[in-house]
PDB file of C-alpha atoms and ligand atoms in Angstrom:
ATOM      1  CA  MET Y   1       0.006  -0.037   0.084  1.00 83.00           C
ATOM      2  CA  SER Y   2       1.392   3.458  -0.817  1.00 92.00           C
ATOM      3  CA  ILE Y   3       1.870   6.073   1.907  1.00 94.00           C
ATOM      4  CA  GLN Y   4      -0.919   7.993   0.362  1.00 95.00           C
ATOM      5  CA  GLU Y   5      -3.327   5.145   0.490  1.00 96.00           C
ATOM      6  CA  HIS Y   6      -2.096   4.229   4.125  1.00 96.00           C
ATOM      7  CA  TYR Y   7      -2.950   7.856   5.326  1.00 97.00           C
ATOM      8  CA  ARG Y   8      -6.308   7.912   3.391  1.00 98.00           C
ATOM      9  CA  SER Y   9      -7.343   4.724   5.023  1.00 97.00           C
ATOM     10  CA  ARG Y  10      -6.160   6.005   8.503  1.00 98.00           C
ATOM     11  CA  ALA Y  11      -8.102   9.131   8.035  1.00 98.00           C
ATOM     12  CA  LYS Y  12     -11.370   7.253   7.138  1.00 98.00           C
ATOM     13  CA  GLU Y  13     -10.896   5.152   9.990  1.00 98.00           C
ATOM     14  CA  LEU Y  14     -10.404   8.067  12.592  1.00 98.00           C
ATOM     15  CA  LEU Y  15     -13.089  10.172  11.101  1.00 98.00           C
ATOM     16  CA  SER Y  16     -15.722   7.285  11.003  1.00 98.00           C
ATOM     17  CA  ALA Y  17     -14.943   6.480  14.623  1.00 98.00           C
ATOM     18  CA  GLY Y  18     -15.218  10.140  15.663  1.00 97.00           C
ATOM     19  CA  THR Y  19     -11.893   9.966  16.994  1.00 98.00           C
ATOM     20  CA  VAL Y  20     -10.916  13.141  15.239  1.00 98.00           C
ATOM     21  CA  LYS Y  21     -13.117  15.941  13.934  1.00 98.00           C
ATOM     22  CA  MET Y  22     -10.830  16.977  11.178  1.00 98.00           C
ATOM     23  CA  VAL Y  23      -7.845  15.954   9.103  1.00 98.00           C
ATOM     24  CA  ILE Y  24      -5.435  18.665   7.978  1.00 98.00           C
ATOM     25  CA  GLY Y  25      -3.628  17.582   4.954  1.00 98.00           C
ATOM     26  CA  TYR Y  26      -2.740  18.161   1.396  1.00 98.00           C
ATOM     27  CA  GLY Y  27      -5.016  18.093  -1.666  1.00 97.00           C
ATOM     28  CA  ALA Y  28      -4.755  18.797  -5.510  1.00 95.00           C
ATOM     29  CA  GLY Y  29      -3.566  22.418  -6.449  1.00 92.00           C
ATOM     30  CA  SER Y  30      -4.057  24.707  -9.202  1.00 90.00           C
ATOM     31  CA  THR Y  31      -1.295  22.992 -11.294  1.00 90.00           C
ATOM     32  CA  PRO Y  32      -0.310  19.379 -11.205  1.00 87.00           C
ATOM     33  CA  ASP Y  33       2.877  20.124  -9.233  1.00 86.00           C
ATOM     34  CA  ARG Y  34       1.113  22.233  -6.578  1.00 90.00           C
ATOM     35  CA  ARG Y  35      -0.682  21.283  -3.478  1.00 95.00           C
ATOM     36  CA  ARG Y  36      -3.048  23.059  -1.246  1.00 95.00           C
ATOM     37  CA  PRO Y  37      -4.164  22.581   2.383  1.00 97.00           C
ATOM     38  CA  VAL Y  38      -7.282  20.572   2.668  1.00 98.00           C
ATOM     39  CA  PHE Y  39      -9.425  20.278   5.774  1.00 98.00           C
ATOM     40  CA  ILE Y  40     -11.409  16.871   5.679  1.00 98.00           C
ATOM     41  CA  THR Y  41     -14.269  16.416   8.059  1.00 98.00           C
ATOM     42  CA  SER Y  42     -15.937  13.299   6.705  1.00 98.00           C
ATOM     43  CA  PRO Y  43     -14.740   9.913   5.701  1.00 98.00           C
ATOM     44  CA  ASP Y  44     -16.143  10.259   2.352  1.00 97.00           C
ATOM     45  CA  GLU Y  45     -13.733  13.227   1.648  1.00 97.00           C
ATOM     46  CA  ALA Y  46     -10.560  11.291   2.719  1.00 98.00           C
ATOM     47  CA  ASP Y  47      -9.801  10.202  -1.011  1.00 97.00           C
ATOM     48  CA  ARG Y  48      -9.049  13.944  -1.621  1.00 97.00           C
ATOM     49  CA  LEU Y  49      -5.821  13.567   0.405  1.00 98.00           C
ATOM     50  CA  VAL Y  50      -2.664  13.576  -1.368  1.00 97.00           C
ATOM     51  CA  LEU Y  51       0.792  12.694  -0.152  1.00 96.00           C
ATOM     52  CA  ASP Y  52       3.902  12.975  -2.296  1.00 94.00           C
ATOM     53  CA  THR Y  53       7.169  14.788  -2.612  1.00 94.00           C
ATOM     54  CA  THR Y  54       5.541  18.061  -3.553  1.00 94.00           C
ATOM     55  CA  CYS Y  55       3.951  18.426  -0.048  1.00 96.00           C
ATOM     56  CA  ARG Y  56       6.278  20.840   1.399  1.00 93.00           C
ATOM     57  CA  THR Y  57       4.098  23.071   3.395  1.00 96.00           C
ATOM     58  CA  ASN Y  58       4.346  22.949   7.094  1.00 98.00           C
ATOM     59  CA  LEU Y  59       0.738  22.739   8.058  1.00 98.00           C
ATOM     60  CA  SER Y  60       1.068  23.146  11.944  1.00 98.00           C
ATOM     61  CA  GLY Y  61       0.013  26.794  11.915  1.00 97.00           C
ATOM     62  CA  TYR Y  62      -3.556  25.818  10.936  1.00 97.00           C
ATOM     63  CA  LEU Y  63      -4.094  24.238  14.308  1.00 98.00           C
ATOM     64  CA  LEU Y  64      -3.997  27.686  15.783  1.00 96.00           C
ATOM     65  CA  ARG Y  65      -7.069  28.941  13.776  1.00 94.00           C
ATOM     66  CA  GLU Y  66      -9.326  30.590  16.300  1.00 91.00           C
ATOM     67  CA  GLY Y  67     -11.610  28.187  18.207  1.00 94.00           C
ATOM     68  CA  LEU Y  68     -10.365  25.039  16.328  1.00 97.00           C
ATOM     69  CA  LEU Y  69      -9.080  23.234  19.284  1.00 96.00           C
ATOM     70  CA  SER Y  70     -11.158  24.952  21.875  1.00 95.00           C
ATOM     71  CA  ASP Y  71     -13.881  22.247  22.055  1.00 95.00           C
ATOM     72  CA  GLN Y  72     -11.261  19.623  23.259  1.00 94.00           C
ATOM     73  CA  LYS Y  73     -11.719  17.350  20.398  1.00 97.00           C
ATOM     74  CA  GLN Y  74      -8.904  15.959  18.385  1.00 98.00           C
ATOM     75  CA  VAL Y  75      -7.588  16.923  14.932  1.00 98.00           C
ATOM     76  CA  ALA Y  76      -5.159  14.969  12.896  1.00 98.00           C
ATOM     77  CA  VAL Y  77      -2.510  16.736  10.679  1.00 98.00           C
ATOM     78  CA  PHE Y  78       0.238  15.803   8.184  1.00 98.00           C
ATOM     79  CA  LEU Y  79       3.531  16.771   9.339  1.00 98.00           C
ATOM     80  CA  THR Y  80       7.134  16.388   8.471  1.00 98.00           C
ATOM     81  CA  VAL Y  81       9.842  16.377  11.199  1.00 97.00           C
ATOM     82  CA  ASP Y  82      10.066  20.123  11.041  1.00 97.00           C
ATOM     83  CA  GLY Y  83       6.270  20.418  11.473  1.00 98.00           C
ATOM     84  CA  ILE Y  84       6.374  18.055  14.351  1.00 98.00           C
ATOM     85  CA  ARG Y  85       9.164  20.387  16.010  1.00 98.00           C
ATOM     86  CA  SER Y  86       6.955  23.373  15.449  1.00 98.00           C
ATOM     87  CA  LEU Y  87       4.030  21.569  17.112  1.00 98.00           C
ATOM     88  CA  ASN Y  88       6.326  21.094  20.188  1.00 98.00           C
ATOM     89  CA  VAL Y  89       7.349  24.790  20.131  1.00 97.00           C
ATOM     90  CA  LEU Y  90       3.712  25.808  19.997  1.00 97.00           C
ATOM     91  CA  ALA Y  91       2.916  23.393  22.895  1.00 97.00           C
ATOM     92  CA  ALA Y  92       5.956  24.753  24.847  1.00 96.00           C
ATOM     93  CA  GLU Y  93       4.726  28.331  24.121  1.00 95.00           C
ATOM     94  CA  SER Y  94       1.327  27.319  25.571  1.00 95.00           C
ATOM     95  CA  GLN Y  95      -0.545  27.813  22.221  1.00 96.00           C
ATOM     96  CA  LEU Y  96      -1.887  24.220  21.960  1.00 96.00           C
ATOM     97  CA  ASP Y  97      -2.192  21.064  23.903  1.00 96.00           C
ATOM     98  CA  THR Y  98      -0.606  18.139  21.871  1.00 97.00           C
ATOM     99  CA  SER Y  99      -2.952  15.575  23.314  1.00 97.00           C
ATOM    100  CA  GLN Y 100      -5.571  17.065  20.880  1.00 98.00           C
ATOM    101  CA  VAL Y 101      -3.437  16.349  18.017  1.00 98.00           C
ATOM    102  CA  LEU Y 102      -2.789  13.198  16.012  1.00 98.00           C
ATOM    103  CA  VAL Y 103       0.347  13.215  13.693  1.00 98.00           C
ATOM    104  CA  PHE Y 104       0.482  11.752  10.221  1.00 98.00           C
ATOM    105  CA  GLY Y 105       4.237  11.943  10.111  1.00 98.00           C
ATOM    106  CA  PHE Y 106       6.120  11.637   6.776  1.00 97.00           C
ATOM    107  CA  GLY Y 107       9.575  12.501   5.452  1.00 96.00           C
ATOM    108  CA  ILE Y 108      10.700  13.205   1.905  1.00 94.00           C
ATOM    109  CA  GLU Y 109      13.703  11.368   0.602  1.00 90.00           C
ATOM    110  CA  GLY Y 110      14.870  11.902  -3.029  1.00 87.00           C
ATOM    111  CA  ASP Y 111      11.781  11.040  -5.082  1.00 88.00           C
ATOM    112  CA  GLN Y 112       9.831   9.400  -2.412  1.00 92.00           C
ATOM    113  CA  ALA Y 113       7.559  10.295   0.489  1.00 94.00           C
ATOM    114  CA  ARG Y 114       7.751   7.768   3.464  1.00 94.00           C
ATOM    115  CA  ALA Y 115       5.736   7.502   6.580  1.00 94.00           C
ATOM    116  CA  ILE Y 116       7.345   8.028   9.973  1.00 96.00           C
ATOM    117  CA  GLU Y 117       6.355   5.797  12.905  1.00 94.00           C
ATOM    118  CA  GLY Y 118       4.349   7.338  15.763  1.00 96.00           C
ATOM    119  CA  GLU Y 119       1.237   9.265  16.069  1.00 96.00           C
ATOM    120  CA  ARG Y 120       1.804  11.525  19.152  1.00 97.00           C
ATOM    121  CA  ALA Y 121       4.263  14.258  19.319  1.00 97.00           C
ATOM    122  CA  ALA Y 122       6.278  12.483  22.030  1.00 96.00           C
ATOM    123  CA  ASP Y 123       6.564   9.339  19.873  1.00 97.00           C
ATOM    124  CA  PHE Y 124       9.064  11.270  17.397  1.00 98.00           C
ATOM    125  CA  LYS Y 125      11.751  12.168  19.948  1.00 97.00           C
ATOM    126  CA  SER Y 126      14.392  10.026  18.616  1.00 97.00           C
ATOM    127  CA  VAL Y 127      13.598  11.015  14.942  1.00 97.00           C
ATOM    128  CA  ILE Y 128      14.005  14.716  16.203  1.00 97.00           C
ATOM    129  CA  ALA Y 129      17.139  13.883  18.096  1.00 96.00           C
ATOM    130  CA  ALA Y 130      18.524  12.314  14.764  1.00 96.00           C
ATOM    131  CA  ALA Y 131      17.551  15.441  12.740  1.00 96.00           C
ATOM    132  CA  LYS Y 132      19.615  17.612  15.388  1.00 95.00           C
ATOM    133  CA  GLU Y 133      22.603  15.521  14.745  1.00 93.00           C
ATOM    134  CA  GLN Y 134      22.194  15.438  10.736  1.00 92.00           C
ATOM    135  CA  ARG Y 135      21.922  19.235  10.860  1.00 90.00           C
ATOM    136  CA  LYS Y 136      25.402  19.630  11.901  1.00 83.00           C
ATOM    137  CA  SER Y 137      26.695  17.748   8.835  1.00 83.00           C
ATOM    138  CA  GLN Y 138      24.250  19.367   6.296  1.00 83.00           C
ATOM    139  CA  PRO Y 139      26.096  21.072   3.491  1.00 80.00           C
ATOM    140  CA  ALA Y 140      25.513  24.701   3.119  1.00 81.00           C
ATOM    141  CA  ASP Y 141      23.827  25.744  -0.221  1.00 85.00           C
ATOM    142  CA  GLU Y 142      25.879  27.881  -2.679  1.00 90.00           C
ATOM    143  CA  LEU Y 143      24.411  31.246  -1.656  1.00 91.00           C
ATOM    144  CA  GLN Y 144      24.892  30.503   1.913  1.00 91.00           C
ATOM    145  CA  GLU Y 145      28.581  29.731   1.164  1.00 92.00           C
ATOM    146  CA  LYS Y 146      28.939  32.889  -0.648  1.00 94.00           C
ATOM    147  CA  LEU Y 147      27.262  34.866   2.200  1.00 94.00           C
ATOM    148  CA  GLU Y 148      29.817  33.231   4.637  1.00 92.00           C
ATOM    149  CA  ALA Y 149      32.701  34.375   2.678  1.00 95.00           C
ATOM    150  CA  MET Y 150      31.608  37.979   2.553  1.00 96.00           C
ATOM    151  CA  THR Y 151      32.869  40.620   4.864  1.00 96.00           C
ATOM    152  CA  PRO Y 152      30.104  41.874   7.459  1.00 95.00           C
ATOM    153  CA  LYS Y 153      29.718  45.162   5.397  1.00 96.00           C
ATOM    154  CA  GLU Y 154      29.308  43.121   2.080  1.00 97.00           C
ATOM    155  CA  ARG Y 155      26.646  40.793   3.836  1.00 95.00           C
ATOM    156  CA  PHE Y 156      24.719  43.802   5.134  1.00 94.00           C
ATOM    157  CA  SER Y 157      24.648  45.346   1.610  1.00 95.00           C
ATOM    158  CA  PHE Y 158      23.425  41.917   0.232  1.00 96.00           C
ATOM    159  CA  TRP Y 159      20.465  41.874   2.721  1.00 94.00           C
ATOM    160  CA  GLU Y 160      19.692  45.456   2.276  1.00 93.00           C
ATOM    161  CA  GLY Y 161      19.464  44.815  -1.545  1.00 94.00           C
ATOM    162  CA  GLU Y 162      17.244  41.899  -0.778  1.00 95.00           C
ATOM    163  CA  PHE Y 163      15.028  43.606   1.527  1.00 95.00           C
ATOM    164  CA  SER Y 164      14.616  46.648  -0.777  1.00 93.00           C
ATOM    165  CA  ARG Y 165      12.379  44.254  -2.933  1.00 95.00           C
ATOM    166  CA  CYS Y 166      10.093  43.537  -0.005  1.00 95.00           C
ATOM    167  CA  ILE Y 167       6.631  44.703  -0.601  1.00 94.00           C
ATOM    168  CA  LYS Y 168       5.492  44.373   3.038  1.00 93.00           C
ATOM    169  CA  CYS Y 169       2.703  41.818   2.069  1.00 94.00           C
ATOM    170  CA  TYR Y 170       3.443  39.922   5.293  1.00 95.00           C
ATOM    171  CA  ALA Y 171       3.034  36.637   3.560  1.00 97.00           C
ATOM    172  CA  CYS Y 172       6.141  35.385   5.357  1.00 96.00           C
ATOM    173  CA  ARG Y 173       4.492  36.192   8.766  1.00 96.00           C
ATOM    174  CA  GLN Y 174       1.074  34.522   7.696  1.00 95.00           C
ATOM    175  CA  ALA Y 175       2.849  31.461   6.582  1.00 96.00           C
ATOM    176  CA  CYS Y 176       4.985  30.954   9.517  1.00 97.00           C
ATOM    177  CA  PRO Y 177       3.620  28.678  12.248  1.00 97.00           C
ATOM    178  CA  MET Y 178       5.725  30.487  14.851  1.00 95.00           C
ATOM    179  CA  CYS Y 179       4.224  33.941  14.045  1.00 95.00           C
ATOM    180  CA  TRP Y 180       1.292  33.368  16.259  1.00 94.00           C
ATOM    181  CA  CYS Y 181       0.883  36.725  18.102  1.00 92.00           C
ATOM    182  CA  ARG Y 182      -2.763  37.875  17.781  1.00 87.00           C
ATOM    183  CA  ARG Y 183      -1.572  41.396  17.160  1.00 87.00           C
ATOM    184  CA  CYS Y 184       1.896  41.909  15.488  1.00 89.00           C
ATOM    185  CA  VAL Y 185       3.848  44.868  16.462  1.00 87.00           C
ATOM    186  CA  VAL Y 186       3.978  46.165  12.803  1.00 88.00           C
ATOM    187  CA  ASP Y 187       0.169  46.306  12.854  1.00 87.00           C
ATOM    188  CA  ASN Y 188       0.320  48.909  15.741  1.00 84.00           C
ATOM    189  CA  ASN Y 189      -0.413  52.474  14.632  1.00 82.00           C
ATOM    190  CA  GLN Y 190      -0.509  54.286  17.987  1.00 84.00           C
ATOM    191  CA  PRO Y 191       2.316  54.442  18.734  1.00 84.00           C
ATOM    192  CA  GLN Y 192       3.729  53.127  15.473  1.00 84.00           C
ATOM    193  CA  TRP Y 193       6.760  51.190  16.345  1.00 83.00           C
ATOM    194  CA  VAL Y 194       7.828  50.089  12.900  1.00 82.00           C
ATOM    195  CA  ASN Y 195       7.339  51.853   9.610  1.00 82.00           C
ATOM    196  CA  THR Y 196       4.630  50.286   7.792  1.00 81.00           C
ATOM    197  CA  SER Y 197       5.540  51.599   4.244  1.00 81.00           C
ATOM    198  CA  SER Y 198       7.482  49.787   1.910  1.00 84.00           C
ATOM    199  CA  HIS Y 199      10.893  51.636   1.689  1.00 83.00           C
ATOM    200  CA  THR Y 200      14.476  50.936   2.819  1.00 83.00           C
ATOM    201  CA  LEU Y 201      14.297  51.691   6.521  1.00 83.00           C
ATOM    202  CA  GLY Y 202      10.794  50.227   7.178  1.00 86.00           C
ATOM    203  CA  ASN Y 203      11.774  47.135   5.206  1.00 91.00           C
ATOM    204  CA  LEU Y 204      15.038  46.586   7.037  1.00 90.00           C
ATOM    205  CA  GLU Y 205      13.227  47.060  10.339  1.00 90.00           C
ATOM    206  CA  TRP Y 206      10.507  44.467   9.551  1.00 93.00           C
ATOM    207  CA  ASN Y 207      12.773  41.797   8.253  1.00 94.00           C
ATOM    208  CA  LEU Y 208      15.411  42.170  11.130  1.00 92.00           C
ATOM    209  CA  LEU Y 209      12.781  42.452  13.652  1.00 92.00           C
ATOM    210  CA  ARG Y 210      11.116  39.286  12.290  1.00 94.00           C
ATOM    211  CA  ALA Y 211      14.500  37.280  12.228  1.00 94.00           C
ATOM    212  CA  PHE Y 212      15.154  38.309  15.817  1.00 92.00           C
ATOM    213  CA  HIS Y 213      11.699  37.173  16.948  1.00 92.00           C
ATOM    214  CA  LEU Y 214      12.369  33.778  15.315  1.00 94.00           C
ATOM    215  CA  ALA Y 215      15.810  33.303  16.859  1.00 93.00           C
ATOM    216  CA  GLY Y 216      15.695  29.872  18.882  1.00 94.00           C
ATOM    217  CA  ARG Y 217      12.244  29.369  17.656  1.00 95.00           C
ATOM    218  CA  CYS Y 218      12.505  28.741  13.803  1.00 96.00           C
ATOM    219  CA  VAL Y 219      12.269  25.144  12.783  1.00 97.00           C
ATOM    220  CA  GLU Y 220      13.614  25.954   9.351  1.00 95.00           C
ATOM    221  CA  CYS Y 221      10.632  24.624   7.454  1.00 96.00           C
ATOM    222  CA  GLY Y 222      10.969  27.126   4.765  1.00 95.00           C
ATOM    223  CA  ASN Y 223       7.283  28.246   4.508  1.00 96.00           C
ATOM    224  CA  CYS Y 224       8.358  31.950   4.813  1.00 96.00           C
ATOM    225  CA  SER Y 225      10.691  31.718   1.614  1.00 95.00           C
ATOM    226  CA  ARG Y 226       8.016  29.567  -0.272  1.00 95.00           C
ATOM    227  CA  ALA Y 227       5.378  32.308   0.546  1.00 96.00           C
ATOM    228  CA  CYS Y 228       7.502  35.401  -0.384  1.00 97.00           C
ATOM    229  CA  PRO Y 229       6.277  36.877  -3.838  1.00 97.00           C
ATOM    230  CA  ALA Y 230       9.799  38.747  -4.025  1.00 97.00           C
ATOM    231  CA  ASP Y 231      11.754  35.517  -3.670  1.00 96.00           C
ATOM    232  CA  ILE Y 232      13.817  36.785  -0.888  1.00 96.00           C
ATOM    233  CA  PRO Y 233      15.861  33.981   0.576  1.00 94.00           C
ATOM    234  CA  LEU Y 234      14.497  34.366   4.062  1.00 94.00           C
ATOM    235  CA  HIS Y 235      15.437  30.898   5.024  1.00 90.00           C
ATOM    236  CA  LEU Y 236      19.093  31.737   4.835  1.00 91.00           C
ATOM    237  CA  LEU Y 237      18.660  34.547   7.498  1.00 92.00           C
ATOM    238  CA  ASN Y 238      16.882  32.253   9.686  1.00 92.00           C
ATOM    239  CA  ARG Y 239      19.183  29.486   9.237  1.00 92.00           C
ATOM    240  CA  ARG Y 240      22.145  31.486  10.101  1.00 92.00           C
ATOM    241  CA  MET Y 241      20.276  32.649  13.475  1.00 92.00           C
ATOM    242  CA  ALA Y 242      19.699  28.841  14.054  1.00 93.00           C
ATOM    243  CA  ASP Y 243      23.272  28.152  13.577  1.00 92.00           C
ATOM    244  CA  GLU Y 244      24.360  30.780  16.033  1.00 92.00           C
ATOM    245  CA  VAL Y 245      21.643  29.454  18.607  1.00 92.00           C
ATOM    246  CA  GLN Y 246      22.845  25.889  18.063  1.00 91.00           C
ATOM    247  CA  ALA Y 247      26.528  26.590  18.419  1.00 90.00           C
ATOM    248  CA  SER Y 248      26.129  29.076  21.365  1.00 90.00           C
ATOM    249  CA  PHE Y 249      23.384  27.216  23.410  1.00 90.00           C
ATOM    250  CA  ASP Y 250      23.272  23.778  21.719  1.00 91.00           C
ATOM    251  CA  HIS Y 251      19.645  24.591  21.411  1.00 94.00           C
ATOM    252  CA  TYR Y 252      17.594  22.901  18.713  1.00 96.00           C
ATOM    253  CA  PRO Y 253      14.002  24.168  18.890  1.00 97.00           C
ATOM    254  CA  GLY Y 254      11.099  21.689  19.208  1.00 97.00           C
ATOM    255  CA  MET Y 255      12.873  18.656  20.745  1.00 97.00           C
ATOM    256  CA  ASP Y 256       9.932  18.272  22.966  1.00 96.00           C
ATOM    257  CA  GLU Y 257       7.002  20.108  24.387  1.00 95.00           C
ATOM    258  CA  ALA Y 258       8.772  20.799  27.780  1.00 93.00           C
ATOM    259  CA  GLN Y 259      11.906  22.315  26.071  1.00 94.00           C
ATOM    260  CA  GLU Y 260      12.449  25.977  27.575  1.00 89.00           C
ATOM    261  CA  PRO Y 261      12.688  28.661  25.129  1.00 87.00           C
ATOM    262  CA  VAL Y 262      16.434  29.368  24.723  1.00 87.00           C
ATOM    263  CA  LEU Y 263      16.010  33.229  24.985  1.00 83.00           C
ATOM    264  CA  ALA Y 264      13.686  33.102  28.006  1.00 81.00           C
ATOM    265  CA  SER Y 265      15.730  30.888  30.293  1.00 80.00           C
ATOM    266  CA  PHE Y 266      18.845  31.347  32.245  1.00 78.00           C
ATOM    267  CA  ARG Y 267      21.171  29.555  34.514  1.00 78.00           C
ATOM    268  CA  LYS Y 268      21.802  31.035  38.000  1.00 78.00           C
ATOM    269  CA  ASP Y 269      25.608  30.034  37.576  1.00 80.00           C
ATOM    270  CA  ASP Y 270      25.848  31.858  34.200  1.00 77.00           C
ATOM    271  CA  PRO Y 271      29.177  33.880  34.476  1.00 78.00           C
ATOM    272  CA  GLU Y 272      27.771  36.764  32.672  1.00 77.00           C
ATOM    273  CA  THR Y 273      27.195  39.953  34.758  1.00 75.00           C
ATOM    274  CA  PHE Y 274      23.510  40.363  33.810  1.00 69.00           C
ATOM    275  CA  ILE Y 275      22.570  37.623  36.318  1.00 62.00           C
ATOM    276  CA  LEU Y 276      22.518  39.535  39.745  1.00 59.00           C
TER     277      LEU Y 276
HETATM  278  S1  LIG B   1      10.728  31.519   9.993  1.00 65.96           S
HETATM  279 FE1  LIG B   1      10.287  30.546   8.000  1.00 65.96          FE
HETATM  280  S2  LIG B   1      11.451  28.654   8.303  1.00 65.96           S
HETATM  281 FE2  LIG B   1      11.375  29.509  10.348  1.00 65.96          FE
HETATM  282  S3  LIG B   1       9.596  28.458  11.285  1.00 65.96           S
HETATM  283 FE3  LIG B   1       8.895  30.427  10.316  1.00 65.96          FE
HETATM  284  S4  LIG B   1       8.192  29.831   8.292  1.00 65.96           S
HETATM  285 FE4  LIG B   1       9.414  28.212   9.125  1.00 65.96          FE
HETATM  286  S1  LIG B   2       6.716  37.671   2.216  1.00 65.96           S
HETATM  287 FE1  LIG B   2       8.498  38.658   1.192  1.00 65.96          FE
HETATM  288  S2  LIG B   2       7.773  40.729   0.376  1.00 65.96           S
HETATM  289 FE2  LIG B   2       6.089  39.771   1.810  1.00 65.96          FE
HETATM  290  S3  LIG B   2       6.635  40.981   3.651  1.00 65.96           S
HETATM  291 FE3  LIG B   2       7.733  38.947   3.707  1.00 65.96          FE
HETATM  292  S4  LIG B   2       9.751  39.495   3.017  1.00 65.96           S
HETATM  293 FE4  LIG B   2       8.452  41.031   2.407  1.00 65.96          FE
END
């Protein structure tokens, strides 16, 4: 049985038994190689679910739709390892309760999608630990290597140039599961902390502010870069921040739902003077 058939049949079973009220998965998109999120609530619709190598979007953010989990019922969702990590971060940040979430885990290897064993976030601990180890040996992509070879001044100019193309559509924010604030600081008008118009200063403020907000929380799912209509390689900025966090604190976000957020925790024996 293919992985797609396996999960269609599991979705039917769970919906028929009333174990879950919804399955959030992938369905056919507007072109043969595109997928769009689908929200299946009846067993008859389960055959709309698609699972193949084009299913890249991290769907965990849809779990935060207002009121979705407020009735304490369960929802099943298709997630890769990055998606499961974001589920753990969201739980650690008190945004959801993982006991209401059933995971249809999958990974993409070459030209194949394969199922990952487990159904509860806690079942994937060893898979996440392996991903943390693998990250250390992941080769940098071409642009990333170029950026590393630049002087800080050249790198700053590079990002200034990239951000100059930003149209402030906020698609990156909407697509990011970690951008869950009900009201984003950039939507605040009185006082206005961040310039809202699309020009050099406002763009730089927005993109740097977002990168800092994601430090130690980004799971590198790539939703932001895929959503950006200006093709700004946002994932490289987030990846660089993730490198720093891993090297400095050995912190890999989303290991489990009890993991302390790296920038909101401290050790009493920290030698730095900011600990009084
Ligand atoms: S910043 Fe981008 S890569 Fe990181 S979690 Fe958000 S969408 Fe995913
Ligand atoms: S998605 Fe791209 S263009 Fe839109 S606000 Fe984000 S960085 Fe700017």
